PDB file of C-alpha atoms in Angstrom:
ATOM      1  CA  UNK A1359       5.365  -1.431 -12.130  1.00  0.00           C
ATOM      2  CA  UNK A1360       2.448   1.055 -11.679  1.00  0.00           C
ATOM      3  CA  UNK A1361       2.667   4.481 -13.821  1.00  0.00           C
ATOM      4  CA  UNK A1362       0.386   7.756 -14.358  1.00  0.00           C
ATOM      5  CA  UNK A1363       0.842  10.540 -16.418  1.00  0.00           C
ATOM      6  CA  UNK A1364      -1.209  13.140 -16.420  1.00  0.00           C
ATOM      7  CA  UNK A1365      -3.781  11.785 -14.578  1.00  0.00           C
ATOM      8  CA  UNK A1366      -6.865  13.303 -13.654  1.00  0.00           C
ATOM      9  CA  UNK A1367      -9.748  12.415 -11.612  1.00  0.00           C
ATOM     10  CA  UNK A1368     -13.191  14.212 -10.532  1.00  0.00           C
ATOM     11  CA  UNK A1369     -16.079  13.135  -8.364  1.00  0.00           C
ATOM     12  CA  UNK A1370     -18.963  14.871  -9.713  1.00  0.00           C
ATOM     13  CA  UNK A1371     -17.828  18.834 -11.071  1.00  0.00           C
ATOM     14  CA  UNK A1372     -14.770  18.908  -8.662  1.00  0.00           C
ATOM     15  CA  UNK A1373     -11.481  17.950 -10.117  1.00  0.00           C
ATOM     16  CA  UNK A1374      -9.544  16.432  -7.038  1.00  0.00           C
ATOM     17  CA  UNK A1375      -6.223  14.530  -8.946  1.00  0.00           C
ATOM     18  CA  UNK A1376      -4.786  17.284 -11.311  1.00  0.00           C
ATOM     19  CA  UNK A1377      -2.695  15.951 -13.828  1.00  0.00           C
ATOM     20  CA  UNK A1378      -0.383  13.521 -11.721  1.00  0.00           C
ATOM     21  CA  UNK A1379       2.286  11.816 -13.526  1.00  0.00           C
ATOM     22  CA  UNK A1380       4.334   9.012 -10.884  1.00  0.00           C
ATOM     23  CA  UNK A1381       5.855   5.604 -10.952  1.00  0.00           C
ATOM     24  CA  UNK A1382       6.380   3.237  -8.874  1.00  0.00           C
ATOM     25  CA  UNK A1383       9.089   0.213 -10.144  1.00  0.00           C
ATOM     26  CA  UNK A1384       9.491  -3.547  -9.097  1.00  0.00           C
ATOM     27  CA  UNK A1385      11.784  -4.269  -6.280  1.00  0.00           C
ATOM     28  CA  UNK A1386      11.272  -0.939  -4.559  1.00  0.00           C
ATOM     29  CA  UNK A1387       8.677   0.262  -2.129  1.00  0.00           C
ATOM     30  CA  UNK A1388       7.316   3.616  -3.147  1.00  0.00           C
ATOM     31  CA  UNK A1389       5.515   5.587  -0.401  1.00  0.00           C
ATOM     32  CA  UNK A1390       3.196   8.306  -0.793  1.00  0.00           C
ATOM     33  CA  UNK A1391       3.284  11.347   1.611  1.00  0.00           C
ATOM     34  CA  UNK A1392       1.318  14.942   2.363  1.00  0.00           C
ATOM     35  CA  UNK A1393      -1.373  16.186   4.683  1.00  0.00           C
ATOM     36  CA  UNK A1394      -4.844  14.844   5.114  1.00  0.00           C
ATOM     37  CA  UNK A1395      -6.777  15.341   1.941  1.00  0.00           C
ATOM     38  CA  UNK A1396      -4.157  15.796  -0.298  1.00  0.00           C
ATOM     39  CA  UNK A1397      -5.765  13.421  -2.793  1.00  0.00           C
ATOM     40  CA  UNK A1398      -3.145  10.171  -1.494  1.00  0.00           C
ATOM     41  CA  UNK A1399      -6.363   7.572  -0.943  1.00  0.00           C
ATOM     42  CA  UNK A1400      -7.805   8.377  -4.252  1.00  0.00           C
ATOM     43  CA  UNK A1401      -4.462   8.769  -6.372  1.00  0.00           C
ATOM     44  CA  UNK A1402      -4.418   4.677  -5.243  1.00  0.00           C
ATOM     45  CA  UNK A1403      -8.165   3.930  -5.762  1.00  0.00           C
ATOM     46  CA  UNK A1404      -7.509   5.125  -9.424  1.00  0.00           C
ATOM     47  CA  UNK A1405      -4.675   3.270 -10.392  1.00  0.00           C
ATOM     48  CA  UNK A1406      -6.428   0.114  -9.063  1.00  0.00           C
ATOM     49  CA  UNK A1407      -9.256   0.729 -10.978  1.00  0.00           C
ATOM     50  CA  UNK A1408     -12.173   1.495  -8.195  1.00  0.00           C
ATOM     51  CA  UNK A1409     -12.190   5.329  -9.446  1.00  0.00           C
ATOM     52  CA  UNK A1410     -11.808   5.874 -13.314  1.00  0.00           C
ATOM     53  CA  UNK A1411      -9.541   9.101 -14.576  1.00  0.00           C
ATOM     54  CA  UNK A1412     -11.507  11.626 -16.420  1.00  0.00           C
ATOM     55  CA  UNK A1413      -7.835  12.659 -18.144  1.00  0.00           C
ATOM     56  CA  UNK A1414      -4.145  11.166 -18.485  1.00  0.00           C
ATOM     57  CA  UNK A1415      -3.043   7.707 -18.910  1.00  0.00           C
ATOM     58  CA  UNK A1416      -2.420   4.667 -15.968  1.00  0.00           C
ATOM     59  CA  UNK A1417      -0.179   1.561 -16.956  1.00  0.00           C
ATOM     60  CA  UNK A1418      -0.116  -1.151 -14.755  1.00  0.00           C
ATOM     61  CA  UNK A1419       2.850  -3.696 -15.621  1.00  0.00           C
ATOM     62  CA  UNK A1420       2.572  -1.786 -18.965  1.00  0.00           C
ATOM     63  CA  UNK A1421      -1.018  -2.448 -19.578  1.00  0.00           C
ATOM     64  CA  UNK A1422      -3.196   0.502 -19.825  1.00  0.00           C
ATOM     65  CA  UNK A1423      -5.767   0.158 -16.935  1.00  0.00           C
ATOM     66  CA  UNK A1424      -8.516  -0.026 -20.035  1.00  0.00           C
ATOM     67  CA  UNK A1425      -7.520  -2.604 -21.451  1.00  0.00           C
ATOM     68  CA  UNK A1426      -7.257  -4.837 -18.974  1.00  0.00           C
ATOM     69  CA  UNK A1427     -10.582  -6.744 -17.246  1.00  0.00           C
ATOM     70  CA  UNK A1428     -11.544  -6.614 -13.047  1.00  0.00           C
ATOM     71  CA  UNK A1429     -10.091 -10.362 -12.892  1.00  0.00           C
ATOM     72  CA  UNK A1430      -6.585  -8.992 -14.744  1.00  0.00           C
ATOM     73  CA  UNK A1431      -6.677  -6.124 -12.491  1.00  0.00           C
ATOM     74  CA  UNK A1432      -7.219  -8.749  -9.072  1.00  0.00           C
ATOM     75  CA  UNK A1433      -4.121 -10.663 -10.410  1.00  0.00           C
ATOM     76  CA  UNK A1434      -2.040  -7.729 -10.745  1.00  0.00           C
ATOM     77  CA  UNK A1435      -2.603  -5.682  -7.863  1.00  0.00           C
ATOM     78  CA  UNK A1436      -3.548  -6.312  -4.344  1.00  0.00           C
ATOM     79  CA  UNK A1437      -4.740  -3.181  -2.663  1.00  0.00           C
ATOM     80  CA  UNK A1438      -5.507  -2.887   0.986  1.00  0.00           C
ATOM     81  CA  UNK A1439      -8.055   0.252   1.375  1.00  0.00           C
ATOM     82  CA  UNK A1440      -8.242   2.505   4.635  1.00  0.00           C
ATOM     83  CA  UNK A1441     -11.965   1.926   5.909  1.00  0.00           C
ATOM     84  CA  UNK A1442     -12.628  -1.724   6.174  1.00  0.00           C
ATOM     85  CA  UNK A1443     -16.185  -3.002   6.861  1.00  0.00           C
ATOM     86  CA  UNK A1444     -15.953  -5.876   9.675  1.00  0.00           C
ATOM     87  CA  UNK A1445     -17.505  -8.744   7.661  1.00  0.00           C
ATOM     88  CA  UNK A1446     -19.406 -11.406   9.873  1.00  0.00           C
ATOM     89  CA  UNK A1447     -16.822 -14.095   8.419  1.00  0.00           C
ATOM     90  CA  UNK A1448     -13.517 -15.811  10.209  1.00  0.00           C
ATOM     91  CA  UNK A1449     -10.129 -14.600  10.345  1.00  0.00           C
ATOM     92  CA  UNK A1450      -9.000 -17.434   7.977  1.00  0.00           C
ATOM     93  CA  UNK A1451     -11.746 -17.069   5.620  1.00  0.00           C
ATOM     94  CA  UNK A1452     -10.986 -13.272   5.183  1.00  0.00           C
ATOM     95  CA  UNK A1453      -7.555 -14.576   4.606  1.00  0.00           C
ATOM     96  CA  UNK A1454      -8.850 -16.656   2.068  1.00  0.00           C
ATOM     97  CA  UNK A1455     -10.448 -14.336  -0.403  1.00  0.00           C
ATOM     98  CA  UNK A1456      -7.201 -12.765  -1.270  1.00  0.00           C
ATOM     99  CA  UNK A1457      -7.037 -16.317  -3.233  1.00  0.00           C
ATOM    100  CA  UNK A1458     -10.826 -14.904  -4.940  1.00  0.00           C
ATOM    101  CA  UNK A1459      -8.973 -14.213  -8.040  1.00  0.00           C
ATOM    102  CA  UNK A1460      -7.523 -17.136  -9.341  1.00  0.00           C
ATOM    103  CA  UNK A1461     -10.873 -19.020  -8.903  1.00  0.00           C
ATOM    104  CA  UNK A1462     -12.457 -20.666 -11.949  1.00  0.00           C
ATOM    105  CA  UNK A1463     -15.705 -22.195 -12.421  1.00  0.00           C
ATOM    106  CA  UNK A1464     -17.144 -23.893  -9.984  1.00  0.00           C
ATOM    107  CA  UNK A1465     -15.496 -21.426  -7.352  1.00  0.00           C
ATOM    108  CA  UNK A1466     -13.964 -23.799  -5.304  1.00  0.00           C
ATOM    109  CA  UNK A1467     -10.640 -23.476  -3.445  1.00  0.00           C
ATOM    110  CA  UNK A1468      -8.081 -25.594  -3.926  1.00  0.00           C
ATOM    111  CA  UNK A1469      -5.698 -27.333  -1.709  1.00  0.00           C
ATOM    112  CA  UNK A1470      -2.889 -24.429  -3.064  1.00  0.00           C
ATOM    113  CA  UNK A1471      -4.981 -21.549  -2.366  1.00  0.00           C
ATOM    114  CA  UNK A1472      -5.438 -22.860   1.203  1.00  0.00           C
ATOM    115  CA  UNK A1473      -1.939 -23.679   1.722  1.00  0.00           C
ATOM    116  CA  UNK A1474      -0.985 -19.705   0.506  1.00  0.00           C
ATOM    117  CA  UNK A1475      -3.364 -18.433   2.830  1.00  0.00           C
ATOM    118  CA  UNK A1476      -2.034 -20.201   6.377  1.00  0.00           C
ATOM    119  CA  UNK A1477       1.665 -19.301   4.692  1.00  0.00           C
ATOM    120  CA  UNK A1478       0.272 -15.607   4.612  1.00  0.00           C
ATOM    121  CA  UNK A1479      -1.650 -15.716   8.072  1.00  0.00           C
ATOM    122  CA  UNK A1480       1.784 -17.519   9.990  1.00  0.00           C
ATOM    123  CA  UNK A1481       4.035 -14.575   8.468  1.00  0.00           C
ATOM    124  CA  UNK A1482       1.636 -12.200   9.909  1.00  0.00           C
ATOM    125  CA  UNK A1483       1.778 -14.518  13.314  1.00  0.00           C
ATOM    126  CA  UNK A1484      -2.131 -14.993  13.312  1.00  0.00           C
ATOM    127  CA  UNK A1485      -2.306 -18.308  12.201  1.00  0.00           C
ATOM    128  CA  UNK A1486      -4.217 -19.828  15.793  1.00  0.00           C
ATOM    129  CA  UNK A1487      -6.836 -16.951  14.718  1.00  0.00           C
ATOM    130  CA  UNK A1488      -8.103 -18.974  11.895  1.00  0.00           C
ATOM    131  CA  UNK A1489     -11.121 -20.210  13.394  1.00  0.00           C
ATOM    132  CA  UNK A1490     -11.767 -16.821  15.246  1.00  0.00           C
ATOM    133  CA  UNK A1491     -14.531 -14.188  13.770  1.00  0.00           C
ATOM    134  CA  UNK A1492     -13.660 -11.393  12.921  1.00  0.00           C
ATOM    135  CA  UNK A1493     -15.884  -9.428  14.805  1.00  0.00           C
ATOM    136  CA  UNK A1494     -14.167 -10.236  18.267  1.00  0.00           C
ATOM    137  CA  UNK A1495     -10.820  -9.262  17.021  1.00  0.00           C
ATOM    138  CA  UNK A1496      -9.582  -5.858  18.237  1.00  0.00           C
ATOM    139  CA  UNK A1497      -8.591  -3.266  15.457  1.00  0.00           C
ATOM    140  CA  UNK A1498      -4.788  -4.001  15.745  1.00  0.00           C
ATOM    141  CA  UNK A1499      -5.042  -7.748  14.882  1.00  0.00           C
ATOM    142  CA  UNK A1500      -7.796  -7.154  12.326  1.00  0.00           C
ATOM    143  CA  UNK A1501      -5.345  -5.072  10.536  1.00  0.00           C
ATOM    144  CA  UNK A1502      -3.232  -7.988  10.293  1.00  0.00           C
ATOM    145  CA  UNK A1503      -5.671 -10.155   8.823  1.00  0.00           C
ATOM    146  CA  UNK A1504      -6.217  -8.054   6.205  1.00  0.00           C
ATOM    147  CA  UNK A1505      -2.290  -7.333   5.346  1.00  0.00           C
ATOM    148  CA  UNK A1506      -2.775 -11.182   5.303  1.00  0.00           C
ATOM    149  CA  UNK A1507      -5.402 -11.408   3.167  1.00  0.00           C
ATOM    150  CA  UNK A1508      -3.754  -8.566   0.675  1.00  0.00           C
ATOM    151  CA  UNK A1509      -0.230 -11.330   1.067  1.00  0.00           C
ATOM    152  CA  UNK A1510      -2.334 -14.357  -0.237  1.00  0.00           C
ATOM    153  CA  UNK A1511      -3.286 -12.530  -3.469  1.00  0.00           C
ATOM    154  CA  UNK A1512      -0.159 -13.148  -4.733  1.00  0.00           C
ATOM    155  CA  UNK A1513       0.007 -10.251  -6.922  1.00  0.00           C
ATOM    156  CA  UNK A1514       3.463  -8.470  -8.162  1.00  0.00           C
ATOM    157  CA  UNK A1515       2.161  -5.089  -7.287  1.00  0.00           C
ATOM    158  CA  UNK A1516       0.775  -4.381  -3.575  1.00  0.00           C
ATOM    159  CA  UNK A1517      -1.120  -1.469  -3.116  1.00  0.00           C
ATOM    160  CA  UNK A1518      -2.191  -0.580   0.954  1.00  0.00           C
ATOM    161  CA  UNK A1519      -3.198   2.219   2.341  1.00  0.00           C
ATOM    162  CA  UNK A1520      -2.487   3.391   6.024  1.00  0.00           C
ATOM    163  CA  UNK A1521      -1.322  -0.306   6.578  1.00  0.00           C
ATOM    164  CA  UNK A1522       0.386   0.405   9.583  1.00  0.00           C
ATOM    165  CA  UNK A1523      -3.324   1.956  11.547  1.00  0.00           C
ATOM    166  CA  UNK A1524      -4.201   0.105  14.637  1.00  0.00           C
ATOM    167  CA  UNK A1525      -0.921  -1.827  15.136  1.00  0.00           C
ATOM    168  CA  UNK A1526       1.517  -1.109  17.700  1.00  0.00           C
ATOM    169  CA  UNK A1527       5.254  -0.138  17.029  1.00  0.00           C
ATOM    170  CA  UNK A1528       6.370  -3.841  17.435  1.00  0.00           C
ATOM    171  CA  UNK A1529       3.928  -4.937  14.890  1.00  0.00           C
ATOM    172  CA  UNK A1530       4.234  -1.695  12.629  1.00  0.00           C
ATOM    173  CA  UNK A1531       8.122  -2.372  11.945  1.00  0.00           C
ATOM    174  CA  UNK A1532       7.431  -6.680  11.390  1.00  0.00           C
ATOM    175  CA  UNK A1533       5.014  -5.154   8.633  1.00  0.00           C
ATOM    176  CA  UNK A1534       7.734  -2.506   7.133  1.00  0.00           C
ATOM    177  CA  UNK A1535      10.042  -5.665   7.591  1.00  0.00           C
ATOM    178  CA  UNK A1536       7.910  -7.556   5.622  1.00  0.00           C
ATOM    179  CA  UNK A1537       7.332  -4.742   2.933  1.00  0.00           C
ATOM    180  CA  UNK A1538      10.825  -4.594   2.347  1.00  0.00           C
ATOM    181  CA  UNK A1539      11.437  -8.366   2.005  1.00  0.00           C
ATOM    182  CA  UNK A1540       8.362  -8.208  -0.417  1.00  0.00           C
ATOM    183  CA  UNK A1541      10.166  -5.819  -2.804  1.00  0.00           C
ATOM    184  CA  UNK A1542      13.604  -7.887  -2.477  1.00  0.00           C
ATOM    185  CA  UNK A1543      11.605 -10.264  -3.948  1.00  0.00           C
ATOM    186  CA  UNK A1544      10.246  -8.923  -6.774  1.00  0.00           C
ATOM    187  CA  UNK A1545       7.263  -6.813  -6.465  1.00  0.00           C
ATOM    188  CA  UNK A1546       5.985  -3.364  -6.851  1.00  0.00           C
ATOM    189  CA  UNK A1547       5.188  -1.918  -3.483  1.00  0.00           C
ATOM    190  CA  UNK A1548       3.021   1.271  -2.629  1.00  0.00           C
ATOM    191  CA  UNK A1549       2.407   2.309   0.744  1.00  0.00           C
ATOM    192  CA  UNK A1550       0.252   5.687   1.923  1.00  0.00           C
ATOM    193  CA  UNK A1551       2.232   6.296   5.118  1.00  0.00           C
ATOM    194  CA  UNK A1552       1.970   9.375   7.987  1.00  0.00           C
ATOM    195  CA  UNK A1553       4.220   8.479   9.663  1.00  0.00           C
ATOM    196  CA  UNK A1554       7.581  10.607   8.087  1.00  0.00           C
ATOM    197  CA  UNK A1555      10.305   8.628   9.922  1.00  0.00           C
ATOM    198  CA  UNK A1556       8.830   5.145   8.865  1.00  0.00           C
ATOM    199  CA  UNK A1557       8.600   6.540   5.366  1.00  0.00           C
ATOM    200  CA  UNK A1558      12.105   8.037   5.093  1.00  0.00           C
ATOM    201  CA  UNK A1559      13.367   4.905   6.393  1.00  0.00           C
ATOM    202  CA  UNK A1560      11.754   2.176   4.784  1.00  0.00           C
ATOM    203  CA  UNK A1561      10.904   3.463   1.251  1.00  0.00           C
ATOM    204  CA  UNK A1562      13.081   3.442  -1.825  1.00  0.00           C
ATOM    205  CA  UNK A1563      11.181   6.365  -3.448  1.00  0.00           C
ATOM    206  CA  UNK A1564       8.762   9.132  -1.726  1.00  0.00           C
ATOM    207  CA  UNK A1565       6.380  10.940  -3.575  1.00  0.00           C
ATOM    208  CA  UNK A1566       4.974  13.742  -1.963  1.00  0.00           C
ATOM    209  CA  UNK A1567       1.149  15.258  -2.462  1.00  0.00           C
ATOM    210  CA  UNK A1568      -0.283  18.699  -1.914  1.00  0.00           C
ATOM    211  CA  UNK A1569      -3.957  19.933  -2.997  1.00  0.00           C
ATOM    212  CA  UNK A1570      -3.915  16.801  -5.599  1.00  0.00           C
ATOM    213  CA  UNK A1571      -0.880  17.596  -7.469  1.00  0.00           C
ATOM    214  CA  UNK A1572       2.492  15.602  -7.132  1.00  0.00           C
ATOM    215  CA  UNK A1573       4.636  18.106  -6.523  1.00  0.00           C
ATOM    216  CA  UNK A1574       8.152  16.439  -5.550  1.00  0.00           C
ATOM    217  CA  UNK A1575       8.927  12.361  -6.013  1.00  0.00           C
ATOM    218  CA  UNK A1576      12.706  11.097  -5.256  1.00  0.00           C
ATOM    219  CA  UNK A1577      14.953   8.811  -2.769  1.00  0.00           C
ATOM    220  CA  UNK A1578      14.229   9.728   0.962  1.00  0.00           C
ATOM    221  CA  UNK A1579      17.507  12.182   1.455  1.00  0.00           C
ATOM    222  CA  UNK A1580      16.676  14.237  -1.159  1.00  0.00           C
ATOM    223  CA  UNK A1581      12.810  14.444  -0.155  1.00  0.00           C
ATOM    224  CA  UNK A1582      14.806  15.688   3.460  1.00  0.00           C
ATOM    225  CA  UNK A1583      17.397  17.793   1.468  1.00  0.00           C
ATOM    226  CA  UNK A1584      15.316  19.783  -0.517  1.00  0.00           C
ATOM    227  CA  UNK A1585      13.188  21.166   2.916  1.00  0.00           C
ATOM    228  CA  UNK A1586      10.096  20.045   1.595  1.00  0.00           C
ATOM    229  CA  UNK A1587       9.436  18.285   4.023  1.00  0.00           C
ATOM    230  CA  UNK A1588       9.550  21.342   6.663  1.00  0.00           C
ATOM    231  CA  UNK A1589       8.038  23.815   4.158  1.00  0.00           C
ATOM    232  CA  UNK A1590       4.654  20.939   4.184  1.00  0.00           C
ATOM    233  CA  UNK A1591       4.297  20.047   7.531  1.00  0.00           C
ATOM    234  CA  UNK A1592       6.058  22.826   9.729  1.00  0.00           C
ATOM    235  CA  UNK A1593       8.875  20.221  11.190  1.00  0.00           C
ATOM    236  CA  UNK A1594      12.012  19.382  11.121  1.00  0.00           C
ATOM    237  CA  UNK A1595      13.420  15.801  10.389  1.00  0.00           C
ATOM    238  CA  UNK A1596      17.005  15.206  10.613  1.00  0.00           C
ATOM    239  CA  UNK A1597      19.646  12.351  10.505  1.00  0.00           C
ATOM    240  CA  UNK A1598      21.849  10.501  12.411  1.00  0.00           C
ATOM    241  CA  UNK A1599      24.614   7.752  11.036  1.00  0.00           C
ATOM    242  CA  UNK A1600      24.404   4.692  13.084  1.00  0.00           C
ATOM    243  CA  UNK A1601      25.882   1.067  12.709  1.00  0.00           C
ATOM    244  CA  UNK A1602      22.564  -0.173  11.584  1.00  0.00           C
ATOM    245  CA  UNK A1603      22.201   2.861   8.864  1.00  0.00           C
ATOM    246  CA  UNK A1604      20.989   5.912   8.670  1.00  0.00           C
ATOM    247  CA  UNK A1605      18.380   6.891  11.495  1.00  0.00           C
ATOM    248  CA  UNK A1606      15.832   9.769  11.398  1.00  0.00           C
ATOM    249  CA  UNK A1607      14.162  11.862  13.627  1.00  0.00           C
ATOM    250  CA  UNK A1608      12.024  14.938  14.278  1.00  0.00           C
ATOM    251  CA  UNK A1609      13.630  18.103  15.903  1.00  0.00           C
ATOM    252  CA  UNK A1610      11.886  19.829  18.699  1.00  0.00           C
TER     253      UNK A1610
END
């Protein structure tokens, strides 16, 4: 599990994360929500570690995020960032580093680190990509190479943000698919999302951002009950019971 409280963080004099306190347990997928520039992107950079909190606490499995070393941190979480550099470097040996972390001395892969990564690239359906750089992949199936790559780490607590950008809707719902399977299994998922119907529908727990404060976190028909959702973003969501569950869309 991945906790805060009171966390603040600053880049230079400006405070932009003002005293968040969240959580995000095993087995459930926890998606944060709110307009651009809310704070969402750097709320997850600082509980992986890449920004450090100038106030409050962050517990990762229980740890606090001091204590523990970058190589802990790799094993624990696997974060998928928004902007991604296009490294000059294959589709299956991006794959690959997801396995960086569990390398000793020499740095060698191993036969089982190998084997994880195809296993991660054929349950994203890239797997004839392997050989295939990743410069001459479009932005849609580059996004699934890193999803793949964030899959091989192997960690118990995925972190991505905006992982559904550049796919289509086919794709985007194998991912949330996936995602859910993920946390069946075991592991702590947080997803930055925009998309409000994907969120309500696919996430245990929504946590919802304005001006970086956390100012609402529950289960999906409460988010929608309490009209934050409308008093945020100037819509209206609403339900509709089907045989497959409950279904949600926007009002126009």
């Amino acid at each position: 599990m991945v906790e805060t409280k009171n966390l603040s963080v600053s880049y230079g004099k400006n405070e932009i994360l003002h005293q968040i306190s969240f959580s995000a347990e095993r087995n459930e997928i926890t998606t944060i929500i709110g307009n651009n520039g809310c704070g969402k992107s750097t709320l997850l950079k600082a509980v992986t570690g890449i920004l450090p909190g100038t106030g409050g606490e962050i517990y990762i499995d229980k740890n606090p995020i001091t204590k523990l070393t970058p190589p802990e941190r790799a094993r624990l979480t696997a974060y998928l960032p928004q902007g991604k550099n296009t490294p000059d470097i294959t589709a299956g040996r991006m794959v690959l580093h997801g396995r960086f972390p569990y390398l000793s001395y020499p740095r060698k892969y191993k036969k089982a680190d190998y084997d994880i990564a195809e296993d991660a690239m054929a349950k994203m359906g890239i797997s004839e990509l392997a050989e295939k750089p990743m410069a001459e992949l479009s932005g849609g199936t580059r996004q699934k190479v890193y999803i793949a790559m964030a899959l091989a780490q192997c960690s118990p607590i995925i972190i991505m943000d905006e992982p559904t950008s550049y796919l289509d809707i086919k794709q985007q719902m194998k991912f949330l698919r996936i995602a859910r399977e993920l946390a069946e299994n075991g592991k702590t998922v947080i997803l930055v999302l925009h998309d409000l119907l994907f969120a309500l529908k696919f996430s245990d727990r929504v946590c919802v951002m304005e001006n970086g404060r956390m100012i609402m976190q529950d289960k999906p028909e409460h988010i929608l009950s309490s009209g934050i959702i409308r008093k945020l973003y100037g819509i209206e969501v609403l339900t509709l019971d089907t045989a497959s569950g409950k279904q949600y869309y926007y009002e126009f």
